Coordinates of C-alpha atoms in Angstrom, one line a residue:
M1 CA -0.2 0.0 -0.2
S2 CA 1.1 3.4 -0.7
E3 CA 2.5 6.4 1.9
V4 CA -0.8 8.4 0.7
G5 CA -3.1 5.5 0.4
G6 CA -2.3 4.0 3.9
A7 CA -3.1 8.0 4.9
V8 CA -6.0 7.3 3.7
A9 CA -7.1 4.1 5.8
V10 CA -5.9 6.0 8.2
E11 CA -7.9 8.7 8.2
D12 CA -11.2 7.2 7.3
E13 CA -10.5 4.6 10.0
E14 CA -10.8 7.7 12.4
R15 CA -13.1 9.4 10.6
R16 CA -15.4 5.8 11.5
R17 CA -13.7 5.5 15.7
Q18 CA -15.4 9.5 15.6
R19 CA -18.4 8.9 14.3
T20 CA -18.7 5.7 16.3
L21 CA -17.6 7.7 19.5
E22 CA -20.4 10.8 18.7
E23 CA -23.2 7.5 18.4
A24 CA -22.4 6.7 21.3
L25 CA -22.5 9.7 23.5
E26 CA -25.6 9.9 21.6
V27 CA -27.1 6.8 23.0
Q28 CA -25.7 7.3 26.0
S29 CA -27.5 10.5 26.2
L30 CA -31.0 10.4 24.9
R31 CA -30.2 7.0 28.0
R32 CA -30.5 9.6 30.1
I33 CA -33.3 11.7 29.4
I34 CA -35.3 8.8 29.2
S35 CA -33.9 7.6 32.5
A36 CA -35.2 10.6 33.7
Y37 CA -38.8 10.3 32.4
L38 CA -38.6 6.6 33.9
N39 CA -37.7 7.8 37.6
Y40 CA -40.7 10.0 37.7
P41 CA -42.4 8.1 39.8
E42 CA -40.0 6.7 42.3
A43 CA -38.7 10.7 42.6
A44 CA -42.2 11.6 42.6
E45 CA -42.9 9.2 45.4
E46 CA -40.2 9.8 47.7
D47 CA -42.4 13.5 47.7
V48 CA -44.5 12.5 49.2
R49 CA -42.8 9.7 51.2
R50 CA -40.8 13.9 52.3
Y51 CA -44.5 15.4 52.8
E52 CA -45.6 12.7 55.4
R53 CA -42.6 12.1 57.3
S54 CA -42.5 16.0 58.0
F55 CA -46.3 15.3 59.1
R56 CA -45.7 12.6 61.3
K57 CA -43.2 14.8 63.4
L58 CA -45.5 17.4 64.1
S59 CA -47.8 17.0 68.2
P60 CA -51.3 15.5 68.0
A61 CA -52.9 18.7 68.5
H62 CA -51.8 20.0 65.3
K63 CA -52.2 16.8 63.6
A64 CA -55.5 16.9 64.2
L65 CA -56.0 20.9 62.9
L66 CA -54.4 19.4 59.8
A67 CA -56.5 15.7 60.2
H68 CA -57.2 16.1 55.7
Y69 CA -53.2 15.5 54.5
P70 CA -52.9 12.2 54.8
M71 CA -55.9 11.5 52.5
K72 CA -53.8 14.1 50.4
F73 CA -51.0 12.3 50.4
Q74 CA -52.8 9.5 48.9
K75 CA -54.4 12.0 45.5
L76 CA -51.0 12.7 45.3
R77 CA -49.9 9.6 44.8
C78 CA -52.6 9.5 42.9
C79 CA -52.0 12.4 40.6
I80 CA -48.8 10.5 39.6
A81 CA -50.0 7.7 39.1
T82 CA -51.7 9.1 36.1
N83 CA -48.8 11.8 35.5
S84 CA -46.9 8.3 35.0
Y85 CA -49.2 6.7 32.5
F86 CA -49.1 9.6 30.3
I87 CA -45.9 9.9 29.9
F88 CA -44.9 5.8 30.0
N89 CA -47.5 5.7 26.6
M90 CA -44.7 9.2 25.6
L91 CA -42.1 6.4 26.0
Q92 CA -44.0 3.3 24.3
A93 CA -44.7 5.3 21.5
F94 CA -41.4 6.9 21.4
E95 CA -38.7 5.4 18.2
P96 CA -35.3 6.1 18.9
P97 CA -33.4 7.3 15.8
L98 CA -30.2 5.3 17.6
D99 CA -29.5 1.8 18.6
M100 CA -30.3 2.0 22.4
S101 CA -29.2 -1.5 22.9
Q102 CA -25.5 -0.3 21.5
D103 CA -23.0 -1.6 24.1
M104 CA -21.6 1.9 25.5
D105 CA -17.8 0.9 27.0
C106 CA -16.5 2.2 23.8
C107 CA -17.3 5.5 24.8
D108 CA -16.1 6.0 28.7
D109 CA -12.8 6.8 28.4
L110 CA -13.4 9.7 26.8
H111 CA -16.7 10.6 28.4
H112 CA -15.1 13.3 30.6
E113 CA -13.1 14.3 27.4
H114 CA -16.6 15.3 25.6
S115 CA -19.1 15.7 28.1
S116 CA -18.0 19.6 29.1
G117 CA -18.7 20.6 25.7
N118 CA -21.0 17.8 24.2
H119 CA -24.3 19.2 24.4
C120 CA -25.6 15.8 23.7
L121 CA -24.4 14.3 26.7
S122 CA -24.4 17.7 29.7
E123 CA -28.2 18.3 29.1
Q124 CA -26.7 21.6 31.2
R125 CA -29.5 24.7 29.4
N126 CA -32.3 25.9 32.2
S127 CA -36.0 24.3 31.0
C128 CA -37.9 25.3 34.2
C129 CA -36.9 29.7 33.4
S130 CA -37.6 29.4 29.4
P131 CA -37.1 26.8 26.0
A132 CA -34.8 24.1 26.9
P133 CA -33.1 23.3 24.0
G134 CA -31.3 19.8 25.6
S135 CA -29.7 17.1 24.3
G136 CA -28.6 15.3 20.8
A137 CA -26.4 17.3 17.6
N138 CA -28.4 16.0 15.2
C139 CA -28.4 17.4 11.1
C140 CA -30.9 19.0 9.1
S141 CA -31.0 19.7 5.7
R142 CA -33.8 21.8 3.5
P143 CA -37.5 20.4 4.5
E144 CA -38.3 18.9 1.2
E145 CA -34.9 16.7 2.6
A146 CA -37.0 14.6 4.7
C147 CA -33.5 15.5 7.4
H148 CA -32.2 12.1 6.1
G149 CA -28.8 13.4 6.3
E150 CA -26.5 11.7 8.6
G151 CA -27.4 11.8 12.7
S152 CA -30.3 13.4 11.7
H153 CA -33.7 13.0 13.2
M154 CA -37.0 15.0 11.2
H155 CA -40.8 14.2 12.8
K156 CA -42.9 14.9 10.2
M157 CA -47.0 14.9 11.6
S158 CA -48.9 11.7 10.8
T159 CA -52.3 12.8 9.7
G160 CA -53.3 9.1 8.6
E161 CA -54.9 6.5 11.4
P162 CA -53.8 7.2 14.8
I163 CA -51.2 4.2 15.9
S164 CA -52.6 2.1 18.4
E165 CA -51.2 1.3 21.8
T166 CA -49.4 -2.0 22.2
Q167 CA -50.6 -2.7 25.3
E168 CA -54.3 -2.8 27.1
T169 CA -54.2 -1.8 30.9
T170 CA -56.5 0.1 32.8
I171 CA -55.1 2.1 36.2
E172 CA -56.5 1.1 39.6
G173 CA -57.5 3.2 42.5
S174 CA -59.6 2.7 45.7
D175 CA -63.1 4.4 46.8
D176 CA -60.6 6.7 48.8
C177 CA -58.5 7.5 46.0
P178 CA -60.1 8.0 42.7
V179 CA -57.7 8.3 39.7
D180 CA -58.6 9.0 35.9
S181 CA -56.9 7.1 34.2
G182 CA -55.5 9.4 31.8
R183 CA -57.0 8.8 29.0
S184 CA -60.6 9.8 28.0
G185 CA -62.6 6.5 26.9
G186 CA -59.9 4.4 28.2
N187 CA -59.9 0.9 30.5
D188 CA -55.8 0.9 29.8
R189 CA -53.4 -0.1 32.3
A190 CA -50.4 2.3 33.2
T191 CA -47.2 0.1 33.3
L192 CA -44.4 2.8 35.0
Q193 CA -43.2 1.1 38.3
Q194 CA -44.0 3.8 41.4
G195 CA -43.2 3.3 45.2
P196 CA -44.4 0.9 46.9
D197 CA -47.2 3.0 49.0
A198 CA -48.5 3.5 45.2
S199 CA -49.7 0.7 44.9
E200 CA -53.3 0.8 45.0
C201 CA -53.4 3.9 42.5
N202 CA -51.0 1.8 40.3
G203 CA -50.6 -1.6 38.2
D204 CA -48.1 -3.6 37.2
V205 CA -45.8 -2.5 35.1
G206 CA -44.5 -4.3 31.8
A207 CA -42.2 -2.5 28.7
P208 CA -42.8 -4.3 25.8
N209 CA -40.5 -1.8 24.2
D210 CA -36.0 -3.9 25.2
W211 CA -34.4 0.2 25.6
L212 CA -37.1 0.1 28.7
D213 CA -36.0 -2.7 29.9
P214 CA -35.0 -1.7 33.4
S215 CA -31.3 -3.3 33.1
I216 CA -30.5 -1.0 31.0
Q217 CA -31.6 2.2 32.4
L218 CA -29.2 4.6 34.3
H219 CA -29.7 6.4 38.1
V220 CA -29.9 10.0 37.2
P221 CA -29.6 12.9 39.3
L222 CA -32.9 14.4 40.3
V223 CA -32.5 17.9 38.3
D224 CA -32.9 15.5 35.1
V225 CA -35.8 14.1 37.4
D226 CA -36.7 18.5 37.6
K227 CA -36.6 18.5 33.8
V228 CA -39.5 16.1 33.1
R229 CA -41.9 18.2 35.8
C230 CA -40.5 21.1 33.4
I231 CA -42.0 19.3 30.2
V232 CA -45.4 18.3 32.2
R233 CA -45.2 22.2 32.9
N234 CA -45.1 23.4 29.6
I235 CA -47.8 20.7 27.6
V236 CA -50.0 23.1 29.9
R237 CA -48.0 26.0 28.0
D238 CA -48.5 24.2 24.7
W239 CA -51.4 21.7 24.3
A240 CA -54.3 22.8 27.5
A241 CA -57.1 25.0 27.1
E242 CA -55.3 26.7 30.9
G243 CA -52.5 27.9 28.6
Q244 CA -54.0 29.8 26.1
K245 CA -53.5 33.3 27.6
E246 CA -50.2 32.2 27.8
R247 CA -50.6 31.8 24.1
D248 CA -52.2 34.4 23.8
E249 CA -49.7 36.6 25.1
C250 CA -46.9 35.0 23.0
Y251 CA -47.8 33.5 20.1
K252 CA -51.2 36.0 19.2
P253 CA -48.3 38.4 18.2
I254 CA -46.7 36.1 16.4
L255 CA -49.2 34.9 14.6
E256 CA -50.5 38.3 14.0
E257 CA -47.8 39.5 12.3
L258 CA -47.2 36.6 10.1
D259 CA -50.4 37.4 8.7
S260 CA -49.8 40.8 8.1
Q261 CA -46.6 40.0 6.5
F262 CA -47.8 37.4 4.2
P263 CA -51.3 39.0 3.0
K264 CA -50.8 36.7 -0.5
R265 CA -50.1 33.7 0.7
S266 CA -51.5 30.4 -0.6
K267 CA -50.8 27.2 -0.3
E268 CA -49.7 26.2 -4.0
R269 CA -46.8 28.1 -3.2
A270 CA -46.7 28.7 0.9
P271 CA -44.4 31.0 2.4
A272 CA -41.2 28.6 4.3
C273 CA -41.3 29.4 7.5
L274 CA -38.4 28.2 10.7
V275 CA -39.0 28.7 14.7
P276 CA -35.9 27.9 15.8
G277 CA -37.0 26.6 19.2
A278 CA -40.3 24.9 18.9
G279 CA -40.1 23.2 21.9
L280 CA -43.1 21.4 21.8
G281 CA -44.6 22.4 18.5
R282 CA -47.8 24.4 19.0
L283 CA -46.2 27.3 17.8
A284 CA -45.2 26.3 14.7
L285 CA -48.5 24.3 14.4
E286 CA -50.0 27.1 14.2
I287 CA -47.7 29.1 11.6
S288 CA -48.8 25.9 9.9
R289 CA -52.6 26.5 10.3
L290 CA -51.7 30.3 9.4
G291 CA -50.9 28.9 5.4
F292 CA -47.0 28.3 6.0
M293 CA -45.2 25.6 5.2
S294 CA -43.6 25.4 8.9
Q295 CA -40.5 23.6 10.3
G296 CA -40.4 23.4 14.1
N297 CA -36.4 23.4 14.7
E298 CA -35.6 21.5 18.3
F299 CA -32.5 20.5 19.7
S300 CA -34.0 18.4 23.5
Y301 CA -35.3 14.8 22.8
Y302 CA -37.2 15.8 26.5
M303 CA -38.8 18.7 24.2
M304 CA -38.8 16.5 20.7
I305 CA -39.9 12.6 22.7
C306 CA -42.7 14.5 23.6
S307 CA -44.0 17.0 20.8
S308 CA -44.6 13.7 18.0
F309 CA -46.7 11.1 21.1
I310 CA -48.9 14.9 21.2
L311 CA -48.7 16.0 16.5
N312 CA -49.3 11.8 15.9
H313 CA -50.6 10.2 18.3
A314 CA -53.3 12.0 20.0
E315 CA -56.7 11.1 19.0
T316 CA -58.6 13.6 20.4
V317 CA -59.4 15.9 22.5
G318 CA -59.3 15.9 26.3
D319 CA -57.3 13.0 25.0
W320 CA -55.5 12.5 28.4
T321 CA -55.2 13.9 31.9
I322 CA -52.3 15.3 33.5
Y323 CA -52.1 17.4 36.9
P324 CA -49.0 19.5 36.4
W325 CA -48.6 21.4 39.5
I326 CA -48.7 18.7 42.6
H327 CA -44.4 19.3 42.6
S328 CA -44.8 21.7 44.9
N329 CA -46.4 22.7 48.0
C330 CA -45.3 26.5 47.8
N331 CA -48.4 29.9 46.8
S332 CA -51.2 27.5 46.2
L333 CA -54.5 28.9 47.5
S334 CA -56.1 25.4 48.4
D335 CA -55.1 22.1 48.1
S336 CA -58.0 21.6 45.1
D337 CA -55.8 24.2 43.1
Q338 CA -52.6 22.1 43.6
L339 CA -54.5 19.3 42.7
R340 CA -56.6 20.5 39.9
P341 CA -56.8 17.7 37.0
V342 CA -55.4 19.4 32.7
P343 CA -57.4 17.6 29.6
I344 CA -55.1 17.8 27.1
P345 CA -54.8 17.7 24.2
D346 CA -57.1 21.5 23.4
I347 CA -56.8 20.3 20.4
H348 CA -56.5 17.9 17.7
P349 CA -53.5 18.2 16.0
A350 CA -54.0 15.6 13.5
S351 CA -57.5 18.0 11.7
A352 CA -56.4 21.2 13.0
G353 CA -55.9 22.2 9.4
I354 CA -52.0 22.4 9.1
T355 CA -51.1 23.5 6.0
E356 CA -48.6 20.7 3.9
G357 CA -44.8 20.4 5.1
F358 CA -44.9 20.8 8.7
S359 CA -42.1 19.0 10.5
M360 CA -40.2 19.9 13.2
C361 CA -36.7 18.7 13.0
G362 CA -34.3 17.5 16.2
G363 CA -30.9 19.4 16.0
D364 CA -28.8 22.3 17.7
F365 CA -29.5 25.3 15.4
V366 CA -26.3 26.1 14.7
E367 CA -25.4 22.9 13.4
V368 CA -28.4 21.9 11.5
Y369 CA -28.7 25.2 10.2
S370 CA -24.9 26.3 9.4
D371 CA -25.4 24.4 6.4
A372 CA -24.8 25.5 3.0
S373 CA -28.9 24.7 1.1
Q374 CA -29.9 26.9 4.2
E375 CA -28.7 29.7 2.8
G376 CA -31.6 32.4 1.0
Y377 CA -34.4 29.4 2.1
W378 CA -36.5 30.7 4.4
D379 CA -39.3 33.7 3.6
A380 CA -39.7 34.1 7.6
V381 CA -37.9 32.8 10.2
V382 CA -39.6 32.9 13.9
T383 CA -37.8 33.5 17.7
C384 CA -39.5 32.8 20.5
F385 CA -37.8 32.5 23.8
F386 CA -35.0 31.3 21.8
I387 CA -32.0 33.8 21.1
D388 CA -31.2 33.6 24.4
T389 CA -30.7 30.5 24.9
A390 CA -27.3 30.8 23.3
H391 CA -23.8 30.5 24.0
N392 CA -23.3 32.7 21.8
I393 CA -26.2 35.2 20.6
V394 CA -24.0 37.2 17.6
E395 CA -23.9 33.3 15.9
Y396 CA -27.4 33.2 16.3
I397 CA -28.0 36.2 14.4
E398 CA -25.6 35.6 11.8
I399 CA -27.1 32.4 10.9
I400 CA -30.9 33.5 11.1
S401 CA -30.0 36.5 8.9
K402 CA -28.1 33.7 6.4
I403 CA -30.4 31.9 5.8
L404 CA -33.2 34.3 5.5
K405 CA -34.5 35.8 1.8
D406 CA -33.5 39.1 0.9
G407 CA -36.7 40.5 2.3
G408 CA -37.1 37.9 4.2
V409 CA -38.5 38.4 7.8
W410 CA -37.4 37.9 11.1
I411 CA -40.0 38.3 13.8
N412 CA -38.6 37.9 17.6
L413 CA -40.8 37.6 21.5
G414 CA -38.9 37.0 24.4
P415 CA -36.6 38.2 27.4
L416 CA -32.5 38.0 27.4
L417 CA -32.3 35.0 30.2
Y418 CA -29.5 33.8 29.3
H419 CA -29.2 29.7 30.1
F420 CA -25.5 30.0 29.7
A421 CA -24.9 33.0 32.0
D422 CA -24.6 30.9 35.7
M423 CA -22.9 27.9 34.9
Y424 CA -20.3 28.5 37.6
G425 CA -17.9 26.0 38.1
Q426 CA -17.3 25.1 34.3
E427 CA -14.5 27.1 32.6
D428 CA -14.9 26.1 29.3
E429 CA -18.6 27.2 28.9
M430 CA -19.1 29.6 26.4
S431 CA -21.5 32.4 27.6
V432 CA -22.1 35.8 25.8
E433 CA -24.3 37.8 27.6
L434 CA -25.4 41.1 25.4
S435 CA -27.8 43.7 26.3
L436 CA -31.1 44.6 24.5
E437 CA -29.3 47.1 22.4
D438 CA -26.4 45.4 21.8
V439 CA -28.0 42.5 20.1
K440 CA -29.7 45.4 17.8
R441 CA -27.0 46.5 17.1
I442 CA -25.5 43.1 15.9
A443 CA -28.6 42.6 14.0
I444 CA -28.4 45.7 12.1
H445 CA -24.4 44.9 11.6
Y446 CA -26.5 42.0 9.9
G447 CA -28.6 43.5 7.3
F448 CA -31.1 43.4 9.6
E449 CA -34.3 47.1 9.3
F450 CA -36.0 47.0 12.7
E451 CA -39.6 47.6 11.3
K452 CA -42.0 47.3 14.2
E453 CA -40.6 47.8 17.9
K454 CA -42.4 46.5 21.4
T455 CA -42.9 45.6 24.8
I456 CA -45.5 42.8 25.7
E457 CA -45.8 41.8 29.7
T458 CA -45.8 38.1 29.8
T459 CA -45.4 34.8 32.4
Y460 CA -43.6 32.4 31.1
T461 CA -45.1 27.8 32.2
T462 CA -46.5 29.7 35.1
N463 CA -49.6 28.7 37.0
P464 CA -52.1 31.1 37.1
R465 CA -53.6 29.8 40.4
S466 CA -50.1 30.4 42.0
M467 CA -49.7 33.3 45.0
M468 CA -46.6 33.6 42.9
Q469 CA -46.2 35.0 38.9
N470 CA -43.1 35.6 37.3
H471 CA -43.6 38.0 34.6
Y472 CA -41.3 38.9 31.5
S473 CA -40.8 42.0 30.5
A474 CA -40.6 40.6 26.3
A475 CA -38.9 42.2 23.3
F476 CA -41.2 42.2 20.3
W477 CA -39.8 43.1 17.1
T478 CA -40.3 42.6 13.4
A479 CA -37.7 42.6 11.1
R480 CA -36.1 42.7 7.8
K481 CA -32.8 41.8 6.4
R482 CA -32.1 44.3 3.3
S483 CA -30.9 42.9 0.0
K484 CA -27.2 41.9 0.3
A485 CA -26.4 45.7 -2.4
T486 CA -28.7 47.7 -0.6
T487 CA -26.5 46.0 3.0
D488 CA -23.1 47.0 2.1
E489 CA -23.8 50.7 1.7
R490 CA -25.7 51.1 4.9
Q491 CA -23.2 49.1 6.6
P492 CA -22.9 50.6 9.9
T493 CA -18.9 50.1 11.8
I494 CA -19.0 48.1 14.8
P495 CA -16.4 49.0 16.8

């Protein structure tokens, strides 16, 4: 073999090794996320046990004043069982894009080397404060190419017959602990294991999917389970009637602005709109319903697993019941407020009148949309509670400018709560945190002209009946990308 041929073979082998390692790291990340979902019932049960331990420490006189508390604890367990039922059915419907049974030993030695900079593994975004891009460095090309490239994961919404459950089961309750099965009109039985004290509200466990086998599950920190609880709250924001107020505050101004910017659109030539940080997919779906070829982009498998389930597997309005507010005893007006059920979804996605081409693409925004095929492709980019998820917000703005057509519009709504601003102890974690003034200046540098600006008061995944409401004064704008010739003439100098 010639020297050149040998060098090529070595380089090819190194590429194969790197691809194998990257896939193993992604499998490890996805397994950790699935484990977080599966650990939800036991972690929630431990919270109830903690409440019970505190109650037992009360004096008899104080216990007598709170005689209803043991019943509340049992009701909490029933709510946990119903949430667990939803989660497990969601995981049953999930089709992992990778071989989840593969041996993970190949990446053990390099685990620490990659963990600080690879968000497939670290999943360090703050999913409680705003949308949480997380794991999975998945690439996607143009929508019509269906993200079929290496490492890509595209979910297109199915409008055909709903996929049937693989196992018919029922959640059992007791006279003292009535529990909704979690699905309207169903007698399915939840199959997620909880602690022994929850047995009267929970059924037997039997996972039909090999990758759900307990023997390959990971022990995950409680912070991972907290992300599952945040997803449950996000479901309310996007897919419950109770979240309508937040959607009206955040999504309605965006939808109205899109409608006014593209008054002559047609289904035959629907304008293309990208929604980075699409979360659970409601905004992207509403944009599709307006007559746009809409694509949501999401980085977090926590979000993607859930959005795919709701978009593709919900059979009716109110198909499922969840209890999103049970995990905090603080700032509750009453126990009934805390324990109230929330039916989801509030619309049937498959019957919502979507425009052909609606899709959700999994992957890091920078990696996916830096591809040359994306340049000048999109008529509109909509960012809602997204731009502050960047390590480098300048890079986000540059990419948004590149992928828009000349004359295309960027509609933004959100705060600047930079997700990596407080990553103490991680010296290599990059975080560029600009003021709104600087964000606008950078946008002008990359060819944007601001046409509309205002401030919108809103909340994010907030319990509407809570005594504590965190409000954002979110920046809203419409900015148009000038043509290159105009931009070159008006280009400001950035000192």
